[in-house]
PDB file of C-alpha atoms in Angstrom:
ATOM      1  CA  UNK A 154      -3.161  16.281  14.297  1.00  0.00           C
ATOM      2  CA  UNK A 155      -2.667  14.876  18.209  1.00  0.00           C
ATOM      3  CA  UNK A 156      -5.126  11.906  16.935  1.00  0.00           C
ATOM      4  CA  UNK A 157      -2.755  11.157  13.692  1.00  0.00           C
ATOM      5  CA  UNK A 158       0.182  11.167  15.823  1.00  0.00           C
ATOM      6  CA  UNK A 159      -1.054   8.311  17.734  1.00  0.00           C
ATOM      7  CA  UNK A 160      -2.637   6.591  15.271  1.00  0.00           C
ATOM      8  CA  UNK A 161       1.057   7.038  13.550  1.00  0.00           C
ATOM      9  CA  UNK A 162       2.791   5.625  17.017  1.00  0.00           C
ATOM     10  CA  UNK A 163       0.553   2.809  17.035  1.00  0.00           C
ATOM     11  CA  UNK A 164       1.112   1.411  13.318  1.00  0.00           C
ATOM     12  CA  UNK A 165       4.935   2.146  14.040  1.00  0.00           C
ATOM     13  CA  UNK A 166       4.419  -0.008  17.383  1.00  0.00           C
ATOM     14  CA  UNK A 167       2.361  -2.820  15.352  1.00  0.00           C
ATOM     15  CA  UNK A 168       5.186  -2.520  12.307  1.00  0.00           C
ATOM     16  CA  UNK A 169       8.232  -2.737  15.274  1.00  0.00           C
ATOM     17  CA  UNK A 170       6.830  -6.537  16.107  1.00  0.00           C
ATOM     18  CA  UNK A 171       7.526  -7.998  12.755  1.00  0.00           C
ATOM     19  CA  UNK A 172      11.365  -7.837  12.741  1.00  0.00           C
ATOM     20  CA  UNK A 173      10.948  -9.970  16.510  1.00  0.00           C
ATOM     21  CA  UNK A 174      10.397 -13.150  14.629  1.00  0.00           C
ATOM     22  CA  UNK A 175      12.411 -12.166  11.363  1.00  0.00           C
ATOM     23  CA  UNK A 176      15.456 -14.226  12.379  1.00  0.00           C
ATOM     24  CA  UNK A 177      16.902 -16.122   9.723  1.00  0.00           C
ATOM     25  CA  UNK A 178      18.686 -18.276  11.394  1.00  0.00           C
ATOM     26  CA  UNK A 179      18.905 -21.610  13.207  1.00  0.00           C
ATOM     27  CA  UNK A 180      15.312 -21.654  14.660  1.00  0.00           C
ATOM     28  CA  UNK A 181      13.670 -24.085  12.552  1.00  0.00           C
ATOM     29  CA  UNK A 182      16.657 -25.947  12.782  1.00  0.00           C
ATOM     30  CA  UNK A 183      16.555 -29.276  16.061  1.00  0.00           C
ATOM     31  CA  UNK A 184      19.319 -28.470  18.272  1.00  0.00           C
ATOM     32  CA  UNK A 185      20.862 -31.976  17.938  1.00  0.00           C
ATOM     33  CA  UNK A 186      24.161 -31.839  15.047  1.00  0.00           C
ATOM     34  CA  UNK A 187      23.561 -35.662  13.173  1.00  0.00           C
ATOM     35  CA  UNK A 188      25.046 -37.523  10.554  1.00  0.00           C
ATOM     36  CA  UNK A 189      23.715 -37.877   7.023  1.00  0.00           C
ATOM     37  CA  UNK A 190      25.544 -40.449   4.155  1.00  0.00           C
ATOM     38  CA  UNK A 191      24.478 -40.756   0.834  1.00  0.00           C
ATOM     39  CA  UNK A 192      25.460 -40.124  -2.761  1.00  0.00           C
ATOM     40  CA  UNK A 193      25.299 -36.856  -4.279  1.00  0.00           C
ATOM     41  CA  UNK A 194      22.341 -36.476  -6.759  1.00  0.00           C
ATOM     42  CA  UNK A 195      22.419 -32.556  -7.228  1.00  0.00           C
ATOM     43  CA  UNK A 196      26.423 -30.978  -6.884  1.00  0.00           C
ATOM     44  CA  UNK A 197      26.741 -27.795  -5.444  1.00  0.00           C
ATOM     45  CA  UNK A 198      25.254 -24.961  -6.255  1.00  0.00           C
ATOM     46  CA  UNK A 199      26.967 -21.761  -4.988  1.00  0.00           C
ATOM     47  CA  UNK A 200      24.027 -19.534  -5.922  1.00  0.00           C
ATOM     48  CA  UNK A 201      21.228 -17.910  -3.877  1.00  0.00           C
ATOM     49  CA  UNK A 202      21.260 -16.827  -0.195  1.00  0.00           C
ATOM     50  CA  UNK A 203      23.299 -20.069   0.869  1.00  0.00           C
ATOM     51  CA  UNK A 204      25.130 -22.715  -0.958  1.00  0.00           C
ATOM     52  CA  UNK A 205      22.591 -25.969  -1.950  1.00  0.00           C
ATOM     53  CA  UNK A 206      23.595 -29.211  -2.830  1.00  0.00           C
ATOM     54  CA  UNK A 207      21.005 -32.610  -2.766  1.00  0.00           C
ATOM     55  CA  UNK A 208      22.306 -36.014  -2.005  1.00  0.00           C
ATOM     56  CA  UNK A 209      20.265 -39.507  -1.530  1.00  0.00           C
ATOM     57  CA  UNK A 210      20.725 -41.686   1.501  1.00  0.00           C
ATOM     58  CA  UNK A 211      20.458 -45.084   1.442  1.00  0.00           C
ATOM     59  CA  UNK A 212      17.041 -45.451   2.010  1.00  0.00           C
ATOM     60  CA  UNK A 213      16.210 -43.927  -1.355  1.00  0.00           C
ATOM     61  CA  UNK A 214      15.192 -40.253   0.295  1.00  0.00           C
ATOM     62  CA  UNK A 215      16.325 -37.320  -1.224  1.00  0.00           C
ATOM     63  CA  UNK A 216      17.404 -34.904   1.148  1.00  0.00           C
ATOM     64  CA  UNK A 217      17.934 -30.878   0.801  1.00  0.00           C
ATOM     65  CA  UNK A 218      21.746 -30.338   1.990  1.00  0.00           C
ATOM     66  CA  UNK A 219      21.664 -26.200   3.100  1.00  0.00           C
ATOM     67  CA  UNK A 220      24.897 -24.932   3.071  1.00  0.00           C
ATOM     68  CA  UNK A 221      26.739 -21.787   4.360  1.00  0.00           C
ATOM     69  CA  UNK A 222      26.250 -18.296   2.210  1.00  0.00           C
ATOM     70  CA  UNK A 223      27.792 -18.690  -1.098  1.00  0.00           C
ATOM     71  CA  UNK A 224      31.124 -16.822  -0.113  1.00  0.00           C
ATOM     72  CA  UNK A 225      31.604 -18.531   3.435  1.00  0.00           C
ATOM     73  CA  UNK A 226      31.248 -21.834   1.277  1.00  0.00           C
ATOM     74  CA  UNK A 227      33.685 -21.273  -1.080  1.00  0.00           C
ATOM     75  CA  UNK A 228      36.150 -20.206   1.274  1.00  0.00           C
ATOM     76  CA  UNK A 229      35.744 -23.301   3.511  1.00  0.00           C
ATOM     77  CA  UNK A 230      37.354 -25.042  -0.030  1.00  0.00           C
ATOM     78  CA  UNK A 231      34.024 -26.132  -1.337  1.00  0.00           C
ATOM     79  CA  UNK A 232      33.858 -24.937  -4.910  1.00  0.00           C
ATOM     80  CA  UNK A 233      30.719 -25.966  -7.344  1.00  0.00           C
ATOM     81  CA  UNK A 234      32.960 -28.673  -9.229  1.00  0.00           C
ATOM     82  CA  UNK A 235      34.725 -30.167  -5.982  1.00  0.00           C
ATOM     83  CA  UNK A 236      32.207 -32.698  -5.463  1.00  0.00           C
ATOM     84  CA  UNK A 237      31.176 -34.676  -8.661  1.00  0.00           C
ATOM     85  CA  UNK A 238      27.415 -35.799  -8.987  1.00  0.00           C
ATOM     86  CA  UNK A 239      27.408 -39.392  -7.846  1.00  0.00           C
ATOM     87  CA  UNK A 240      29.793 -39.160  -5.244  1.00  0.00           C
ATOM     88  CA  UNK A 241      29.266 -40.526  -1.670  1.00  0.00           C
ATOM     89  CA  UNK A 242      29.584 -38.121   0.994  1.00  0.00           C
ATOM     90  CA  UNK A 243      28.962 -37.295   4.734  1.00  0.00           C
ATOM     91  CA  UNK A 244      27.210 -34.250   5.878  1.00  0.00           C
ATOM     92  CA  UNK A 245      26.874 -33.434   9.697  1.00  0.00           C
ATOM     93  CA  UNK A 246      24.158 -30.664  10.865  1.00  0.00           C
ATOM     94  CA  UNK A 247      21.107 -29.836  12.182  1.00  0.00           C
ATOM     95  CA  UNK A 248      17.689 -31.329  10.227  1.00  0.00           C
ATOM     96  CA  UNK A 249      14.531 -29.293   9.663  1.00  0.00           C
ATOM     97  CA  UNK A 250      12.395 -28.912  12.524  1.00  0.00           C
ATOM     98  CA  UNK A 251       9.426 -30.501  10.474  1.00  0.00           C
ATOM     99  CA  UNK A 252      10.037 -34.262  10.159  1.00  0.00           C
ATOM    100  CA  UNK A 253       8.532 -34.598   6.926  1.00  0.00           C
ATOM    101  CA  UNK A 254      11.206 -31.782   5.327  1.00  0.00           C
ATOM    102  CA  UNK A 255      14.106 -33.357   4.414  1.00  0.00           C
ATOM    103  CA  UNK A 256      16.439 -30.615   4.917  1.00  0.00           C
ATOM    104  CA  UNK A 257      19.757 -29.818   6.296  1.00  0.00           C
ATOM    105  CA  UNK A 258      21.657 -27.215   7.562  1.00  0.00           C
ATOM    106  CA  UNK A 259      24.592 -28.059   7.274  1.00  0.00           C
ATOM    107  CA  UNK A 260      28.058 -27.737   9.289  1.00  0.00           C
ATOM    108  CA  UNK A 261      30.601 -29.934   7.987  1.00  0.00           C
ATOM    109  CA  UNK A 262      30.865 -31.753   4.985  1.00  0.00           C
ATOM    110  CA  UNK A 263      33.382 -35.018   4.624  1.00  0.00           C
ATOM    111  CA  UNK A 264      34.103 -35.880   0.950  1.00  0.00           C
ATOM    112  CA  UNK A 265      37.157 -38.442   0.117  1.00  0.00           C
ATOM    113  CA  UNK A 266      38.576 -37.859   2.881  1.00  0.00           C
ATOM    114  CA  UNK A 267      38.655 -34.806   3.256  1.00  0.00           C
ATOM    115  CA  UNK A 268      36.386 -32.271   5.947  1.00  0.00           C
ATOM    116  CA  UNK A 269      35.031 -28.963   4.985  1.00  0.00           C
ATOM    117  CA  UNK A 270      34.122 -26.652   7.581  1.00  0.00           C
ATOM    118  CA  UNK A 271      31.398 -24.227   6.491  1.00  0.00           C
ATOM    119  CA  UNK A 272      30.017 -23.403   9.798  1.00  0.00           C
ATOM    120  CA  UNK A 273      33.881 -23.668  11.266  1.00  0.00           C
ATOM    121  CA  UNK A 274      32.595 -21.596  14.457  1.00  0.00           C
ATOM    122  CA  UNK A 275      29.996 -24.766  14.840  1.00  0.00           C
ATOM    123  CA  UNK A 276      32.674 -27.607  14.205  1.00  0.00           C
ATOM    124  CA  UNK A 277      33.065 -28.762  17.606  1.00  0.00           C
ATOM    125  CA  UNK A 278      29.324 -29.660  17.660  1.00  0.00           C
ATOM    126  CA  UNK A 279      30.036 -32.347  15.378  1.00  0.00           C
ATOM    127  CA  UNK A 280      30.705 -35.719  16.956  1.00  0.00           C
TER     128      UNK A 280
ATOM    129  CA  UNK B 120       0.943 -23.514 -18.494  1.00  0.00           C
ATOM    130  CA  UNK B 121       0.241 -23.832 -14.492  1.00  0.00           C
ATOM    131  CA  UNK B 122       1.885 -22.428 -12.148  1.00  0.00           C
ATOM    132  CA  UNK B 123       4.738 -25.083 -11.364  1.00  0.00           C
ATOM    133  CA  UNK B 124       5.723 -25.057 -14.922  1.00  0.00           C
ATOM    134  CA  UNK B 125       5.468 -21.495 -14.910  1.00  0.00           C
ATOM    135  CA  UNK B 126       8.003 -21.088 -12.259  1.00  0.00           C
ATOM    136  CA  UNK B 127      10.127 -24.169 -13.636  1.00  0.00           C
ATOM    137  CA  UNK B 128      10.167 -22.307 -16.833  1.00  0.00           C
ATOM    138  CA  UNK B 129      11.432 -19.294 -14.733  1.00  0.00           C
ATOM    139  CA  UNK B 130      14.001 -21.077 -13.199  1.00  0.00           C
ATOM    140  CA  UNK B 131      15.556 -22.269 -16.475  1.00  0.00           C
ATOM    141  CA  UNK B 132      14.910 -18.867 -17.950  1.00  0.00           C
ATOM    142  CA  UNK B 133      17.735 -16.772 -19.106  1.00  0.00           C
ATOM    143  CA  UNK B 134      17.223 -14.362 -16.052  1.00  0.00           C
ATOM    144  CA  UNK B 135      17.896 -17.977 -13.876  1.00  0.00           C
ATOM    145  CA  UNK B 136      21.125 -18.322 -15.205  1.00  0.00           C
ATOM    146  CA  UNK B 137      22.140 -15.186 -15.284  1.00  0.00           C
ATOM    147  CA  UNK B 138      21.349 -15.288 -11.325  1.00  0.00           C
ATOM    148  CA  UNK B 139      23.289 -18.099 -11.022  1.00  0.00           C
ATOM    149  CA  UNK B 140      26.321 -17.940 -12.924  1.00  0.00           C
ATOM    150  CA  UNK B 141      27.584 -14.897 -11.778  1.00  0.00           C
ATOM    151  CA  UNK B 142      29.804 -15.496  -8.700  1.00  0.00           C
ATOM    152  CA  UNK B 143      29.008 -16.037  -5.037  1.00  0.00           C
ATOM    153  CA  UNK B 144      28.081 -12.368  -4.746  1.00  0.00           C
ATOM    154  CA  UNK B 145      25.830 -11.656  -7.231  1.00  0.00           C
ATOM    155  CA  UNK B 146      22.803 -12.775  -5.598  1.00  0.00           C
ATOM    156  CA  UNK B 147      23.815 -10.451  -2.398  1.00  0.00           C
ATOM    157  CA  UNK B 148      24.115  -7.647  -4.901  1.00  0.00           C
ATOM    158  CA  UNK B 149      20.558  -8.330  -6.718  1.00  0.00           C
ATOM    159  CA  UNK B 150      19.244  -8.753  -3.101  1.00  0.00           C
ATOM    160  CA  UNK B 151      20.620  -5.374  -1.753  1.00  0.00           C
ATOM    161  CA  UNK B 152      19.261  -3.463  -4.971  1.00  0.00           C
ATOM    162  CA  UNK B 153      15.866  -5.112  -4.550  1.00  0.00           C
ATOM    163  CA  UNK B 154      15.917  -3.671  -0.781  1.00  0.00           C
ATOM    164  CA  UNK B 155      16.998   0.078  -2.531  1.00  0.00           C
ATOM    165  CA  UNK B 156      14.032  -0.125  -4.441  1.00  0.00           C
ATOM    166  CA  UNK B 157      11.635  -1.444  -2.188  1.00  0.00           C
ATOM    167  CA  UNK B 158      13.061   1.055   0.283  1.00  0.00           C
ATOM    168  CA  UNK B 159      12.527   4.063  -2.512  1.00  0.00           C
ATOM    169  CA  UNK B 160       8.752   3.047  -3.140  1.00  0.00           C
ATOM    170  CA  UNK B 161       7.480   2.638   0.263  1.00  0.00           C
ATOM    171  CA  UNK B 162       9.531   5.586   1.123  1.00  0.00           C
ATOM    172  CA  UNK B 163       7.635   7.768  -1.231  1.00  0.00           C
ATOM    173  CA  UNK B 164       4.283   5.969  -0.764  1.00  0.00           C
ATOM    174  CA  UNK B 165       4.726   6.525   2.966  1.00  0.00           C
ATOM    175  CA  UNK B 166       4.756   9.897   2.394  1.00  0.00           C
ATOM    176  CA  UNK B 167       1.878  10.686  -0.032  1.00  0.00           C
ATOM    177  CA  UNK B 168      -0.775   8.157   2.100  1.00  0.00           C
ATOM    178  CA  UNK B 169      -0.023   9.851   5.140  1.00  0.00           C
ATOM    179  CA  UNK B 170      -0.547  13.449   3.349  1.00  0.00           C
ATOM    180  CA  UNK B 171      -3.933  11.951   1.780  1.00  0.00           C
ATOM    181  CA  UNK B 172      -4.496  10.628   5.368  1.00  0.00           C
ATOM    182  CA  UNK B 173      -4.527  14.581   6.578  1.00  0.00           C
ATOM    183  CA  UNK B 174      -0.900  14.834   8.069  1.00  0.00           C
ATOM    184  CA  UNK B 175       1.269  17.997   7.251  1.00  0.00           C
ATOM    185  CA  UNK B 176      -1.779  19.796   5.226  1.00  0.00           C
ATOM    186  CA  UNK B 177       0.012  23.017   5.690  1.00  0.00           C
ATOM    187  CA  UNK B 178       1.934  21.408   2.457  1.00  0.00           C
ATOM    188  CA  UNK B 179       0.437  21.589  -0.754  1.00  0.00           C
ATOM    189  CA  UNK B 180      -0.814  18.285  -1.439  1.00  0.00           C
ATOM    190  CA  UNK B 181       0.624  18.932  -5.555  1.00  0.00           C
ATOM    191  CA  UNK B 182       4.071  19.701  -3.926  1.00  0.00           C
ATOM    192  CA  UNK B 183       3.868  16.314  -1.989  1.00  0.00           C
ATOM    193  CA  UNK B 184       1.975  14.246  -5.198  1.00  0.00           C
ATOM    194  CA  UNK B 185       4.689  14.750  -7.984  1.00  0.00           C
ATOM    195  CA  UNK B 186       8.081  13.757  -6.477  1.00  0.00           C
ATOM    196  CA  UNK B 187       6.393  11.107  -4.557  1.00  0.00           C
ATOM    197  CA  UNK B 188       4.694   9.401  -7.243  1.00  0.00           C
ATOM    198  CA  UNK B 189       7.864   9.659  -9.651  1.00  0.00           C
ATOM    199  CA  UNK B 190      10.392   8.461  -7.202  1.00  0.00           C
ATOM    200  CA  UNK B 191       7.601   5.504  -5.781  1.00  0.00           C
ATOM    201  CA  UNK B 192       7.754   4.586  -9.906  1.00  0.00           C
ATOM    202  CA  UNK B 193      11.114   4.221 -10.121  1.00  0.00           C
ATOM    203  CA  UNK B 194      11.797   2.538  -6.519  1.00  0.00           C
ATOM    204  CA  UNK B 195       9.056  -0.310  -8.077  1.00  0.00           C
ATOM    205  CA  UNK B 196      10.478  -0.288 -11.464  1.00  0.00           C
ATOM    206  CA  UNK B 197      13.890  -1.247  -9.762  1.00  0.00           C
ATOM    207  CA  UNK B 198      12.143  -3.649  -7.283  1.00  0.00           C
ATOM    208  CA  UNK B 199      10.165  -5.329  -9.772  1.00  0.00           C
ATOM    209  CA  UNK B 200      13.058  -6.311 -11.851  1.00  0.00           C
ATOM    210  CA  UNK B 201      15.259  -7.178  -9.297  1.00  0.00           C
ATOM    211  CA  UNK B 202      13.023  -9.023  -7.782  1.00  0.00           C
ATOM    212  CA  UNK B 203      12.014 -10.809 -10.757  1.00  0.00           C
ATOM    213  CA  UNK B 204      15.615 -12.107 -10.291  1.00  0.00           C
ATOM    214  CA  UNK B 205      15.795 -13.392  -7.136  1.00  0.00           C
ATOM    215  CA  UNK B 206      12.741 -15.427  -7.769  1.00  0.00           C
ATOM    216  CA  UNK B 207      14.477 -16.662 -10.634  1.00  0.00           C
ATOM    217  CA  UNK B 208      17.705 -18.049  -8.601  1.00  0.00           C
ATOM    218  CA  UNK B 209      15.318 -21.018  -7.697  1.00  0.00           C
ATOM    219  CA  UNK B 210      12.034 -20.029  -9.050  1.00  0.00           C
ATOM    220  CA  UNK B 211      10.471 -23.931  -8.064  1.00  0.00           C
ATOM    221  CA  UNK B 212      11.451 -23.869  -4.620  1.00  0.00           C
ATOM    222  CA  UNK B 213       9.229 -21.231  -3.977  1.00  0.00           C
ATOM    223  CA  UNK B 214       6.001 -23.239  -4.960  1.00  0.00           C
ATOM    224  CA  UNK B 215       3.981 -23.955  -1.960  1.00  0.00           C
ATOM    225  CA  UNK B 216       5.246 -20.491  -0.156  1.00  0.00           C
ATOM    226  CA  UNK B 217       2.057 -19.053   1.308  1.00  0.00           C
ATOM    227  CA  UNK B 218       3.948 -15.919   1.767  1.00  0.00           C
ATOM    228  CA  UNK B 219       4.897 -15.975  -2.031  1.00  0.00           C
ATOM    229  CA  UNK B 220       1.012 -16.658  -2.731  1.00  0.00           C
ATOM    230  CA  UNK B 221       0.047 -13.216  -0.471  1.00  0.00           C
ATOM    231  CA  UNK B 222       2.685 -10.961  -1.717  1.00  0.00           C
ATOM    232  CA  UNK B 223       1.881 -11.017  -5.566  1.00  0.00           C
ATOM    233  CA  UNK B 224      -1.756 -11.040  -5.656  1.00  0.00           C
ATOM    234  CA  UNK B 225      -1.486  -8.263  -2.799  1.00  0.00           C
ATOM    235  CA  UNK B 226       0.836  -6.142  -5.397  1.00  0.00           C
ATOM    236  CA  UNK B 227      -1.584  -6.716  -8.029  1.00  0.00           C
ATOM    237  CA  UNK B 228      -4.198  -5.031  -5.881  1.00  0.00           C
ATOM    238  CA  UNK B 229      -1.839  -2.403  -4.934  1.00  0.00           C
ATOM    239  CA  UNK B 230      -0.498  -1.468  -8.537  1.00  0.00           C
ATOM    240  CA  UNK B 231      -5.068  -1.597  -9.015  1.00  0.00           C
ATOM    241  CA  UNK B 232      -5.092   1.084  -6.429  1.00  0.00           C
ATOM    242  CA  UNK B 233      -2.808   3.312  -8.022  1.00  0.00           C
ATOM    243  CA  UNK B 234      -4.500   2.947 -11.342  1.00  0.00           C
ATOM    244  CA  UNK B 235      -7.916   3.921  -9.262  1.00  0.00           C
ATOM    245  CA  UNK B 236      -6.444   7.037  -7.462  1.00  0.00           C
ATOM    246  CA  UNK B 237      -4.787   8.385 -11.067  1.00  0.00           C
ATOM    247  CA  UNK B 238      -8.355   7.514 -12.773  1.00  0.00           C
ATOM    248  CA  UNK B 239     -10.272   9.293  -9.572  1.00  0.00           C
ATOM    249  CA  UNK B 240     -11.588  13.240 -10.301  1.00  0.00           C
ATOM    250  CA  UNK B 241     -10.071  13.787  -6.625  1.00  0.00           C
ATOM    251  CA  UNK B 242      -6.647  13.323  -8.113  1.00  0.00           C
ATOM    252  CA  UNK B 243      -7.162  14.878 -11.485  1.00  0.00           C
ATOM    253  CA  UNK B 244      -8.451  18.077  -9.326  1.00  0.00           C
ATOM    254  CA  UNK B 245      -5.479  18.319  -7.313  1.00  0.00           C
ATOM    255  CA  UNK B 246      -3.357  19.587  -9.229  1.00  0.00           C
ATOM    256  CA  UNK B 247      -5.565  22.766 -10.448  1.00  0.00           C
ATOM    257  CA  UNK B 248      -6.960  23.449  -7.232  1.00  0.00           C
ATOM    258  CA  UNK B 249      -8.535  23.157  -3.983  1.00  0.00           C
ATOM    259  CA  UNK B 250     -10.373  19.961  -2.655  1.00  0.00           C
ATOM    260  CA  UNK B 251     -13.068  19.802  -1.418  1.00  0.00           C
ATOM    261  CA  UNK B 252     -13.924  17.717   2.092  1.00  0.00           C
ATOM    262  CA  UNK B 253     -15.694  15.175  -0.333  1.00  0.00           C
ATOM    263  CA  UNK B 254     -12.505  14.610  -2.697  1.00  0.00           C
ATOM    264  CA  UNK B 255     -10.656  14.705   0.432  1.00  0.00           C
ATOM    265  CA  UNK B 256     -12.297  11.790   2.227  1.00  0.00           C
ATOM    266  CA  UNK B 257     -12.266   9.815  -0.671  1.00  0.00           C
ATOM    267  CA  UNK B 258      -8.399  10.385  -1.538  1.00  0.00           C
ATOM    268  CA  UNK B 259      -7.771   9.477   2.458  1.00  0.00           C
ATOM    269  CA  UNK B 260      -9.477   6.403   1.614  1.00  0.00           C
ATOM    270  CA  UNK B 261      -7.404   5.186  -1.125  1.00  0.00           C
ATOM    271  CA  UNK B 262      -4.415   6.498   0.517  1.00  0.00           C
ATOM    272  CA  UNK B 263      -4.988   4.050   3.417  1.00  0.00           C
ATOM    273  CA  UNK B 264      -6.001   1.292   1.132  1.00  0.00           C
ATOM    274  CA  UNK B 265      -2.203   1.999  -0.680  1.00  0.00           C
ATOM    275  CA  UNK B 266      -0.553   1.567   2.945  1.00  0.00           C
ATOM    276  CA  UNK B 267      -2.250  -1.332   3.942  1.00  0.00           C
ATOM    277  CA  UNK B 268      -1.813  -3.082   0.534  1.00  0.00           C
ATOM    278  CA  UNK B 269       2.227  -2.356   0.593  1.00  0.00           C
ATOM    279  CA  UNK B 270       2.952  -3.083   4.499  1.00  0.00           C
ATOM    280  CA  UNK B 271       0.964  -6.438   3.116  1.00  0.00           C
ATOM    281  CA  UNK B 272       3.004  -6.845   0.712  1.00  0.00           C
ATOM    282  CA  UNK B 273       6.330  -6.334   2.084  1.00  0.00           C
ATOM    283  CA  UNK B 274       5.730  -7.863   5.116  1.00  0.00           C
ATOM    284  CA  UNK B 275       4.662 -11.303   3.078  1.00  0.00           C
ATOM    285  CA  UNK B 276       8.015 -10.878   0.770  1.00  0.00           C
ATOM    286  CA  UNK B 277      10.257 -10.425   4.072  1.00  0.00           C
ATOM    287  CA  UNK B 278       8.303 -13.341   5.276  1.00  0.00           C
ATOM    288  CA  UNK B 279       9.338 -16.045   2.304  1.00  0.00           C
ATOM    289  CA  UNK B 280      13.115 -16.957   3.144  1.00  0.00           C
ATOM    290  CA  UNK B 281      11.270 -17.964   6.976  1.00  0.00           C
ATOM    291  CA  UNK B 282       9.081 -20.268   5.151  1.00  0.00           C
TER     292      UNK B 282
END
């Protein structure tokens, strides 16, 4: 029984490392907040673990906009029908760590004018 | 039908919308039952390997075998389902996720070992009566083959939203 106990303490140990580099967060994520414009090809989606939308910059790439958590999202003022497919907007936030994912995670979002602040804690990284 | 279509066929399944057209909570609330139930099945299995693995033998192993194995049912039943879900949300983005790739073949050899413990003499016995060190050995075995094959699996599906 002294043997199982360690051999219990040890898989508990081994177990205890995985949550160390669980952290969804901003890790694979470049420090550096930049600008992205281009037309919206996907609108919205308030669905999933955070808000998605997909939009195409100028020089024809498609790029994966990642947005707050659905609720956070919405409450910044961005609904799934407040940006229509086709429109041109502005996103500002911090691109995948791999340069050949096109991805996004976002901060602020600038549509007709108007800003919305889904990361509003993150705002004044924007330039 | 490969697997890309199979998962774009997902996606567009009447589980996808369901996931999606249900408010900026839902998901959260599919995602926190799929946690119950994963939570309820390893709980359970936890309990039984470690029993087949010799701990606590001052407990009948019949007394340990029966609420375990019903409540480790009904913790996968719920996880499967659930889970089934949340894959659905955005079934396609998930091609290409190794982690994806480990966790369901490693379930599949997991629900295998369950089907080989129920099918084993060793289990059948253990409900009538005493085992012997034979029956024993080879019930530990399986029992550590169920741990290893759930902490796989689990620890690959924790893994895919880091991919």
């Amino acid at each position: 029984m002294r043997l199982n106990t360690i051999v219990l303490a040890a898989a508990i140990s081994i177990a205890s490392i995985i949550p160390a580099f669980a952290h969804h967060g901003w890790g694979g994520n470049v420090d550096e907040v930049t600008a992205l414009t281009g037309m919206v090809t996907e609108g919205v989606k308030l669905a999933g673990p955070h808000g998605t939308m997909k939009i195409m910059t100028s020089d024809r790439m498609v790029w994966d906009i990642t947005l707050a958590p659905p609720f956070r999202t919405q409450s910044a003022g961005l609904r799934q029908d407040t940006i229509p497919v086709g429109a041109i907007v502005t996103v500002h936030g911090q691109r995948n760590r791999d340069p050949n994912r096109l991805e996004m995670k976002t901060i602020q979002v600038e549509y007709a004018g108007k800003q919305y602040n889904v990361y509003p804690e993150f705002v004044d990284k924007v330039r | 039908m490969s697997f890309v279509q199979f998962m774009a066929w997902l996606e567009g399944s009447a589980l996808g919308h369901v996931m999606r057209d249900n408010g900026v909570w839902f998901y959260g609330i599919i995602n926190l039952t799929h946690i119950l139930g994963v939570a309820t099945l390893f709980g359970s299995v936890v309990i039984l390997d470690l029993r087949l693995l010799g701990f606590w033998t001052d407990a009948p192993l019949a007394a340990i075998s029966r609420p375990t194995t019903r409540m480790a049912a009904v913790g996968f039943g719920i996880a499967a389902v659930t889970g089934a879900g949340l894959l659905a949300t955005k079934a396609t983005e998930y091609v290409g996720n190794p982690f994806l790739y480990i966790k369901i073949p490693v379930i599949g050899l997991a629900l295998l070992n369950v089907f080989l413990v129920h099918r084993s003499s060793a289990w059948r016995a253990h409900k009538n009566r005493e085992l012997t060190y034979t029956e024993r050995r080879r019930l530990a075995a399986m029992g550590g083959t169920s741990l290893f094959f759930w902490l796989t699996s689990i620890g690959a599906g924790r893994m895919i939203g880091y991919w």
